[in-house]
PDB file of C-alpha atoms in Angstrom:
ATOM      1  CA  MET A1058     135.163  80.394 107.471  1.00 35.00           C
ATOM      2  CA  GLU A1059     131.437  79.777 108.344  1.00 35.00           C
ATOM      3  CA  THR A1060     129.769  77.148 106.098  1.00 35.00           C
ATOM      4  CA  ALA A1061     126.171  77.295 104.972  1.00 37.00           C
ATOM      5  CA  ALA A1062     125.670  74.218 107.334  1.00 36.00           C
ATOM      6  CA  THR A1063     126.908  76.411 110.222  1.00 35.00           C
ATOM      7  CA  ALA A1064     124.459  79.288 109.179  1.00 36.00           C
ATOM      8  CA  ALA A1065     121.505  77.124 108.689  1.00 37.00           C
ATOM      9  CA  SER A1066     122.200  75.521 112.233  1.00 35.00           C
ATOM     10  CA  ALA A1067     122.103  79.108 113.455  1.00 36.00           C
ATOM     11  CA  SER A1068     118.535  79.450 111.851  1.00 36.00           C
ATOM     12  CA  ALA A1069     119.369  82.306 109.866  1.00 38.00           C
ATOM     13  CA  SER A1070     119.873  83.103 106.185  1.00 39.00           C
ATOM     14  CA  PRO A1071     123.678  83.395 105.081  1.00 40.00           C
ATOM     15  CA  LEU A1072     123.518  86.970 104.701  1.00 42.00           C
ATOM     16  CA  THR A1073     121.646  87.719 108.143  1.00 38.00           C
ATOM     17  CA  TYR A1074     124.249  85.125 109.856  1.00 32.00           C
ATOM     18  CA  CYS A1075     127.201  86.732 108.617  1.00 47.00           C
ATOM     19  CA  ASP A1076     125.907  90.261 109.700  1.00 41.00           C
ATOM     20  CA  ALA A1077     125.538  88.946 113.317  1.00 35.00           C
ATOM     21  CA  THR A1078     128.764  86.962 113.110  1.00 32.00           C
ATOM     22  CA  ALA A1079     130.866  90.352 111.949  1.00 36.00           C
ATOM     23  CA  ALA A1080     129.127  92.433 114.644  1.00 34.00           C
ATOM     24  CA  SER A1081     130.360  90.230 117.325  1.00 32.00           C
ATOM     25  CA  ALA A1082     133.857  90.315 115.824  1.00 31.00           C
ATOM     26  CA  SER A1083     133.635  94.088 115.803  1.00 33.00           C
ATOM     27  CA  ALA A1084     133.952  94.356 111.870  1.00 36.00           C
ATOM     28  CA  SER A1085     131.974  95.670 109.309  1.00 39.00           C
ATOM     29  CA  PRO A1086     129.370  93.235 108.369  1.00 42.00           C
ATOM     30  CA  LEU A1087     129.674  93.872 104.536  1.00 47.00           C
ATOM     31  CA  THR A1088     133.411  93.707 104.753  1.00 43.00           C
ATOM     32  CA  TYR A1089     133.200  90.331 106.539  1.00 37.00           C
ATOM     33  CA  CYS A1090     130.728  88.764 104.422  1.00 52.00           C
ATOM     34  CA  ASP A1091     132.579  89.722 101.360  1.00 50.00           C
ATOM     35  CA  ALA A1092     135.793  88.441 102.566  1.00 47.00           C
ATOM     36  CA  THR A1093     133.929  85.324 103.585  1.00 46.00           C
ATOM     37  CA  ALA A1094     132.611  84.793  99.764  1.00 49.00           C
ATOM     38  CA  ALA A1095     135.862  86.014  98.404  1.00 49.00           C
ATOM     39  CA  SER A1096     137.555  83.174 100.062  1.00 46.00           C
ATOM     40  CA  ALA A1097     135.532  80.741  98.415  1.00 46.00           C
ATOM     41  CA  SER A1098     135.880  82.256  95.149  1.00 54.00           C
ATOM     42  CA  ALA A1099     137.385  79.248  93.460  1.00 59.00           C
ATOM     43  CA  SER A1100     134.102  77.646  94.463  1.00 86.00           C
ATOM     44  CA  PRO A1101     131.419  77.185  91.534  1.00 92.00           C
ATOM     45  CA  LEU A1102     128.398  79.554  91.539  1.00 96.00           C
ATOM     46  CA  THR A1103     125.122  77.888  92.566  1.00 97.00           C
ATOM     47  CA  TYR A1104     121.783  79.371  91.635  1.00 98.00           C
ATOM     48  CA  ARG A1105     118.324  79.029  93.013  1.00 98.00           C
ATOM     49  CA  ASP A1106     114.798  80.703  93.069  1.00 98.00           C
ATOM     50  CA  ALA A1107     114.155  83.155  96.029  1.00 98.00           C
ATOM     51  CA  THR A1108     111.593  82.086  98.670  1.00 97.00           C
ATOM     52  CA  ASP A1109     109.996  84.521 101.304  1.00 96.00           C
ATOM     53  CA  ALA A1110     112.740  83.332 103.742  1.00 97.00           C
ATOM     54  CA  ASP A1111     115.039  85.077 101.716  1.00 98.00           C
ATOM     55  CA  VAL A1112     113.510  88.643 101.755  1.00 97.00           C
ATOM     56  CA  GLU A1113     115.512  90.175 104.692  1.00 97.00           C
ATOM     57  CA  ALA A1114     118.593  89.088 102.971  1.00 97.00           C
ATOM     58  CA  LEU A1115     117.861  90.265  99.647  1.00 97.00           C
ATOM     59  CA  VAL A1116     117.050  93.591 100.862  1.00 96.00           C
ATOM     60  CA  VAL A1117     120.376  94.107 102.540  1.00 95.00           C
ATOM     61  CA  LEU A1118     122.145  92.829  99.482  1.00 96.00           C
ATOM     62  CA  VAL A1119     120.443  95.181  97.108  1.00 96.00           C
ATOM     63  CA  GLU A1120     120.713  98.334  99.556  1.00 94.00           C
ATOM     64  CA  SER A1121     124.484  97.599  99.977  1.00 94.00           C
ATOM     65  CA  ALA A1122     124.890  97.628  96.001  1.00 94.00           C
ATOM     66  CA  TYR A1123     123.328 100.876  95.440  1.00 94.00           C
ATOM     67  CA  ARG A1124     122.863 103.141  98.556  1.00 90.00           C
ATOM     68  CA  GLY A1125     124.562 104.627 101.408  1.00 88.00           C
ATOM     69  CA  GLU A1126     128.337 105.179 101.793  1.00 90.00           C
ATOM     70  CA  ALA A1127     129.018 101.352 101.971  1.00 86.00           C
ATOM     71  CA  SER A1128     127.797 101.050  98.414  1.00 93.00           C
ATOM     72  CA  ARG A1129     130.809 103.102  97.412  1.00 93.00           C
ATOM     73  CA  THR A1130     132.938 100.027  98.028  1.00 91.00           C
ATOM     74  CA  GLY A1131     131.541  98.784  94.489  1.00 94.00           C
ATOM     75  CA  TRP A1132     130.998 100.542  91.045  1.00 93.00           C
ATOM     76  CA  THR A1133     127.305 100.269  90.953  1.00 92.00           C
ATOM     77  CA  THR A1134     126.715 102.574  93.599  1.00 92.00           C
ATOM     78  CA  GLU A1135     123.707 105.043  93.035  1.00 91.00           C
ATOM     79  CA  ALA A1136     124.908 107.292  96.250  1.00 91.00           C
ATOM     80  CA  ASP A1137     125.792 110.653  94.097  1.00 93.00           C
ATOM     81  CA  ILE A1138     122.357 110.649  92.331  1.00 94.00           C
ATOM     82  CA  LEU A1139     119.976 108.783  94.718  1.00 94.00           C
ATOM     83  CA  ASP A1140     119.404 108.738  98.489  1.00 90.00           C
ATOM     84  CA  GLY A1141     116.748 106.781 100.361  1.00 88.00           C
ATOM     85  CA  GLN A1142     115.879 103.376  99.965  1.00 87.00           C
ATOM     86  CA  ARG A1143     116.508 101.162  96.729  1.00 92.00           C
ATOM     87  CA  THR A1144     113.839  98.635  97.740  1.00 93.00           C
ATOM     88  CA  ASP A1145     112.045  97.233 100.944  1.00 93.00           C
ATOM     89  CA  ALA A1146     110.766  93.828 102.164  1.00 95.00           C
ATOM     90  CA  GLU A1147     107.500  94.446 100.574  1.00 95.00           C
ATOM     91  CA  GLY A1148     108.747  95.018  97.260  1.00 94.00           C
ATOM     92  CA  VAL A1149     110.948  92.085  97.162  1.00 97.00           C
ATOM     93  CA  LEU A1150     108.288  89.607  98.180  1.00 97.00           C
ATOM     94  CA  GLU A1151     105.908  91.089  95.837  1.00 96.00           C
ATOM     95  CA  VAL A1152     108.489  90.290  92.926  1.00 96.00           C
ATOM     96  CA  ILE A1153     109.054  86.840  94.498  1.00 97.00           C
ATOM     97  CA  GLU A1154     105.210  86.042  94.333  1.00 97.00           C
ATOM     98  CA  ALA A1155     104.432  87.473  91.124  1.00 96.00           C
ATOM     99  CA  PRO A1156     103.448  85.299  88.578  1.00 95.00           C
ATOM    100  CA  ASP A1157     105.774  84.746  85.400  1.00 95.00           C
ATOM    101  CA  SER A1158     108.617  86.071  87.527  1.00 97.00           C
ATOM    102  CA  ARG A1159     111.839  84.446  89.048  1.00 98.00           C
ATOM    103  CA  LEU A1160     114.090  86.144  91.489  1.00 98.00           C
ATOM    104  CA  LEU A1161     117.464  84.371  90.918  1.00 98.00           C
ATOM    105  CA  LEU A1162     119.886  84.137  93.746  1.00 98.00           C
ATOM    106  CA  ALA A1163     123.561  83.296  93.245  1.00 98.00           C
ATOM    107  CA  GLU A1164     125.396  81.819  95.934  1.00 98.00           C
ATOM    108  CA  ARG A1165     128.887  80.433  96.842  1.00 96.00           C
ATOM    109  CA  GLU A1166     129.070  77.653  99.323  1.00 94.00           C
ATOM    110  CA  GLY A1167     125.620  78.759 100.623  1.00 94.00           C
ATOM    111  CA  VAL A1168     126.747  82.397 100.984  1.00 95.00           C
ATOM    112  CA  LEU A1169     124.508  85.035  98.953  1.00 97.00           C
ATOM    113  CA  VAL A1170     126.707  86.941  96.470  1.00 98.00           C
ATOM    114  CA  ALA A1171     124.292  88.292  93.949  1.00 98.00           C
ATOM    115  CA  CYS A1172     120.754  88.291  92.856  1.00 98.00           C
ATOM    116  CA  CYS A1173     118.422  89.227  89.626  1.00 98.00           C
ATOM    117  CA  HIS A1174     115.107  89.340  88.882  1.00 98.00           C
ATOM    118  CA  LEU A1175     113.465  87.965  85.750  1.00 98.00           C
ATOM    119  CA  GLU A1176     110.097  88.804  84.481  1.00 98.00           C
ATOM    120  CA  HIS A1177     108.252  87.010  81.392  1.00 98.00           C
ATOM    121  CA  ARG A1178     106.781  89.645  79.096  1.00 97.00           C
ATOM    122  CA  GLY A1179     105.601  87.898  75.982  1.00 96.00           C
ATOM    123  CA  GLU A1180     108.300  87.075  73.463  1.00 96.00           C
ATOM    124  CA  SER A1181     110.903  89.007  75.748  1.00 98.00           C
ATOM    125  CA  ALA A1182     112.008  88.990  79.474  1.00 98.00           C
ATOM    126  CA  TYR A1183     112.656  91.794  81.571  1.00 98.00           C
ATOM    127  CA  PHE A1184     115.670  91.905  83.787  1.00 98.00           C
ATOM    128  CA  GLY A1185     116.016  93.854  86.966  1.00 97.00           C
ATOM    129  CA  MET A1186     117.073  94.069  90.664  1.00 96.00           C
ATOM    130  CA  PHE A1187     120.535  93.312  89.864  1.00 98.00           C
ATOM    131  CA  ALA A1188     122.785  93.443  92.772  1.00 96.00           C
ATOM    132  CA  VAL A1189     126.183  92.132  93.499  1.00 97.00           C
ATOM    133  CA  ARG A1190     127.943  92.636  96.722  1.00 96.00           C
ATOM    134  CA  PRO A1191     130.034  95.480  96.669  1.00 95.00           C
ATOM    135  CA  GLY A1192     133.392  94.095  97.717  1.00 94.00           C
ATOM    136  CA  LEU A1193     133.030  91.380  95.032  1.00 95.00           C
ATOM    137  CA  GLN A1194     132.269  93.762  91.964  1.00 95.00           C
ATOM    138  CA  GLY A1195     134.713  94.172  89.058  1.00 93.00           C
ATOM    139  CA  GLY A1196     135.716  90.297  89.292  1.00 92.00           C
ATOM    140  CA  GLY A1197     133.595  88.645  86.646  1.00 95.00           C
ATOM    141  CA  LEU A1198     130.663  87.891  88.872  1.00 96.00           C
ATOM    142  CA  GLY A1199     128.169  89.999  87.544  1.00 97.00           C
ATOM    143  CA  ARG A1200     129.180  88.776  84.108  1.00 97.00           C
ATOM    144  CA  ALA A1201     128.641  85.150  85.065  1.00 97.00           C
ATOM    145  CA  VAL A1202     124.942  86.167  86.793  1.00 98.00           C
ATOM    146  CA  LEU A1203     123.964  87.982  83.737  1.00 98.00           C
ATOM    147  CA  ALA A1204     124.788  85.159  81.389  1.00 98.00           C
ATOM    148  CA  GLU A1205     122.836  82.777  83.480  1.00 98.00           C
ATOM    149  CA  ALA A1206     119.835  85.110  83.704  1.00 98.00           C
ATOM    150  CA  GLU A1207     119.983  85.081  79.846  1.00 98.00           C
ATOM    151  CA  ARG A1208     120.129  81.209  79.677  1.00 97.00           C
ATOM    152  CA  ALA A1209     117.367  80.700  82.310  1.00 97.00           C
ATOM    153  CA  ALA A1210     115.004  83.061  80.610  1.00 98.00           C
ATOM    154  CA  ARG A1211     115.601  81.397  77.005  1.00 97.00           C
ATOM    155  CA  GLU A1212     114.901  77.708  78.694  1.00 96.00           C
ATOM    156  CA  SER A1213     112.272  78.649  80.953  1.00 95.00           C
ATOM    157  CA  TRP A1214     110.259  80.914  78.715  1.00 97.00           C
ATOM    158  CA  GLY A1215     111.544  80.293  75.408  1.00 97.00           C
ATOM    159  CA  VAL A1216     111.859  84.219  75.053  1.00 98.00           C
ATOM    160  CA  THR A1217     114.102  85.758  72.039  1.00 97.00           C
ATOM    161  CA  GLU A1218     114.843  89.030  73.890  1.00 98.00           C
ATOM    162  CA  MET A1219     116.214  90.558  76.947  1.00 98.00           C
ATOM    163  CA  GLN A1220     115.122  93.868  77.979  1.00 98.00           C
ATOM    164  CA  MET A1221     115.887  96.369  81.064  1.00 98.00           C
ATOM    165  CA  THR A1222     115.963  99.879  82.222  1.00 98.00           C
ATOM    166  CA  VAL A1223     118.836 101.740  83.448  1.00 97.00           C
ATOM    167  CA  ILE A1224     119.026 105.320  84.477  1.00 96.00           C
ATOM    168  CA  SER A1225     119.972 107.219  81.569  1.00 96.00           C
ATOM    169  CA  VAL A1226     122.991 109.162  83.394  1.00 96.00           C
ATOM    170  CA  ARG A1227     124.806 106.038  84.531  1.00 96.00           C
ATOM    171  CA  GLU A1228     126.854 106.022  81.551  1.00 96.00           C
ATOM    172  CA  ASP A1229     129.610 103.510  83.122  1.00 95.00           C
ATOM    173  CA  LEU A1230     126.809 101.050  83.770  1.00 96.00           C
ATOM    174  CA  ILE A1231     125.270 101.278  80.337  1.00 97.00           C
ATOM    175  CA  ALA A1232     128.669 100.841  78.704  1.00 97.00           C
ATOM    176  CA  TRP A1233     128.994  97.875  80.702  1.00 97.00           C
ATOM    177  CA  TYR A1234     125.630  96.313  79.408  1.00 98.00           C
ATOM    178  CA  GLU A1235     126.790  97.162  75.972  1.00 98.00           C
ATOM    179  CA  ARG A1236     129.865  95.287  76.203  1.00 97.00           C
ATOM    180  CA  ARG A1237     127.700  92.085  77.109  1.00 97.00           C
ATOM    181  CA  GLY A1238     125.680  92.759  73.938  1.00 98.00           C
ATOM    182  CA  TYR A1239     122.755  95.152  74.925  1.00 98.00           C
ATOM    183  CA  ARG A1240     121.876  97.902  72.651  1.00 98.00           C
ATOM    184  CA  ARG A1241     120.594 101.480  73.725  1.00 98.00           C
ATOM    185  CA  THR A1242     117.050 102.224  72.035  1.00 98.00           C
ATOM    186  CA  GLY A1243     116.855 105.969  72.797  1.00 97.00           C
ATOM    187  CA  ARG A1244     113.437 105.107  74.288  1.00 98.00           C
ATOM    188  CA  THR A1245     112.966 106.705  77.769  1.00 98.00           C
ATOM    189  CA  SER A1246     110.475 106.588  80.605  1.00 97.00           C
ATOM    190  CA  ALA A1247     109.911 109.076  83.624  1.00 96.00           C
ATOM    191  CA  PHE A1248     111.742 108.429  86.803  1.00 95.00           C
ATOM    192  CA  PRO A1249     108.916 108.255  89.502  1.00 93.00           C
ATOM    193  CA  TYR A1250     109.752 111.564  91.101  1.00 95.00           C
ATOM    194  CA  GLY A1251     107.836 111.938  94.451  1.00 93.00           C
ATOM    195  CA  ASP A1252     107.567 108.069  95.264  1.00 90.00           C
ATOM    196  CA  GLU A1253     110.291 107.316  97.908  1.00 90.00           C
ATOM    197  CA  ARG A1254     109.775 103.571  97.508  1.00 87.00           C
ATOM    198  CA  PHE A1255     112.258 104.175  94.541  1.00 87.00           C
ATOM    199  CA  GLY A1256     114.685 106.660  96.248  1.00 92.00           C
ATOM    200  CA  ILE A1257     115.219 110.146  96.580  1.00 92.00           C
ATOM    201  CA  PRO A1258     116.496 112.017  93.809  1.00 93.00           C
ATOM    202  CA  LEU A1259     119.284 114.300  94.304  1.00 94.00           C
ATOM    203  CA  ARG A1260     119.277 115.692  90.499  1.00 95.00           C
ATOM    204  CA  ASP A1261     116.401 116.617  88.533  1.00 96.00           C
ATOM    205  CA  ASP A1262     117.200 115.000  85.226  1.00 96.00           C
ATOM    206  CA  LEU A1263     116.916 111.419  85.968  1.00 96.00           C
ATOM    207  CA  ARG A1264     115.332 109.165  83.462  1.00 97.00           C
ATOM    208  CA  PHE A1265     115.147 105.313  82.372  1.00 97.00           C
ATOM    209  CA  GLU A1266     116.564 104.082  78.900  1.00 98.00           C
ATOM    210  CA  LEU A1267     115.397 100.795  77.574  1.00 98.00           C
ATOM    211  CA  LEU A1268     118.093  98.316  76.605  1.00 98.00           C
ATOM    212  CA  VAL A1269     117.648  95.242  74.565  1.00 98.00           C
ATOM    213  CA  LYS A1270     119.644  92.169  73.573  1.00 98.00           C
ATOM    214  CA  PRO A1271     118.627  89.390  71.374  1.00 98.00           C
ATOM    215  CA  LEU A1272     118.520  85.939  72.958  1.00 97.00           C
ATOM    216  CA  GLY A1273     119.752  83.221  70.436  1.00 82.00           C
ATOM    217  CA  GLY A1274     122.067  80.426  70.029  1.00 60.00           C
ATOM    218  CA  ASP A1275     123.546  78.108  73.111  1.00 48.00           C
ATOM    219  CA  ALA A1276     126.557  80.281  73.922  1.00 39.00           C
ATOM    220  CA  SER A1277     126.801  82.243  77.370  1.00 44.00           C
ATOM    221  CA  GLU A1278     129.427  83.821  79.268  1.00 44.00           C
ATOM    222  CA  GLY A1279     128.510  81.830  82.175  1.00 40.00           C
ATOM    223  CA  ALA A1280     128.535  78.560  80.499  1.00 36.00           C
ATOM    224  CA  ALA A1281     131.825  79.151  79.255  1.00 33.00           C
ATOM    225  CA  GLU A1282     133.174  79.985  82.784  1.00 36.00           C
ATOM    226  CA  GLY A1283     131.966  76.527  83.854  1.00 35.00           C
ATOM    227  CA  VAL A1284     129.028  78.188  85.921  1.00 36.00           C
ATOM    228  CA  PRO A1285     126.284  75.384  86.826  1.00 38.00           C
ATOM    229  CA  ALA A1286     122.942  76.356  85.398  1.00 39.00           C
ATOM    230  CA  ALA A1287     119.846  77.049  87.638  1.00 40.00           C
ATOM    231  CA  ARG A1288     116.829  74.667  87.497  1.00 35.00           C
ATOM    232  CA  PRO A1289     113.795  76.648  86.195  1.00 33.00           C
TER     233      PRO A1289
END
C-alpha cells in the first residue's frame, strides 16, 4: 500500500498520486484508490481544512461521486438526472478562499476519502459539496463525516442549526438525511437551468429543497464511532 509519505515524496496529492499509480498498473484509477483506502479502513479518519493545493484532488473526488459512469459504483450518483460537470477548479478554490467558510477533508492514512463544505450563516451553518469515494460508500463513512461536520460547525461558530439543499427528486438521499435527523421543510428553490457550471439537466422538474436539523447537545455519531475531531 502506498503511504501518505510516499505520495508526498512524489510531490503529488494523494488522489492525484493514486491516479498516476493506477494508470501505470493498468487499473481503474478510482478502483485502485478505493481499494487503497479500504485496506486502511481500520485506521481512524483524520480531518483538516483544504488549501489551494487540494483543488485538483477535490474536483476529481466530487466528480467521481456524482457524475459519469464511474459514479454509479456508489449510490450518490446523479448520472441519471444530470450530465456535465458537478464542480470545477474555480468553484472549489472560491469555496476554500471564501470568508466564514470551511472545506473539510476526511483522510485515512493520508488518502483523501471524503469532503464537505461548511458555511457560516448567522445562527445556522450551510452544509454542501459532500462527497465520498464511490467505492467506499455504504459503510458508515458518510455518516461519520456528517457528524464531524455538525460538531465542527457548533464548535467553530456556535450555530444552532444545520441547513442544506438537496435536489427534490433524490428521494433516497433525502431519506438518508432524514435518518440522520434532518427535516424536509417543503421550501424549494429553482435549479439553475442554463448554467452549465451546475451540470446539464436530463429532466425538466429539478428543484432544490431545504432540509434543516437543530444542532444541540454534545452527542454525535462521529464521536460515538471514536472519530478524531477536526481542529477549527
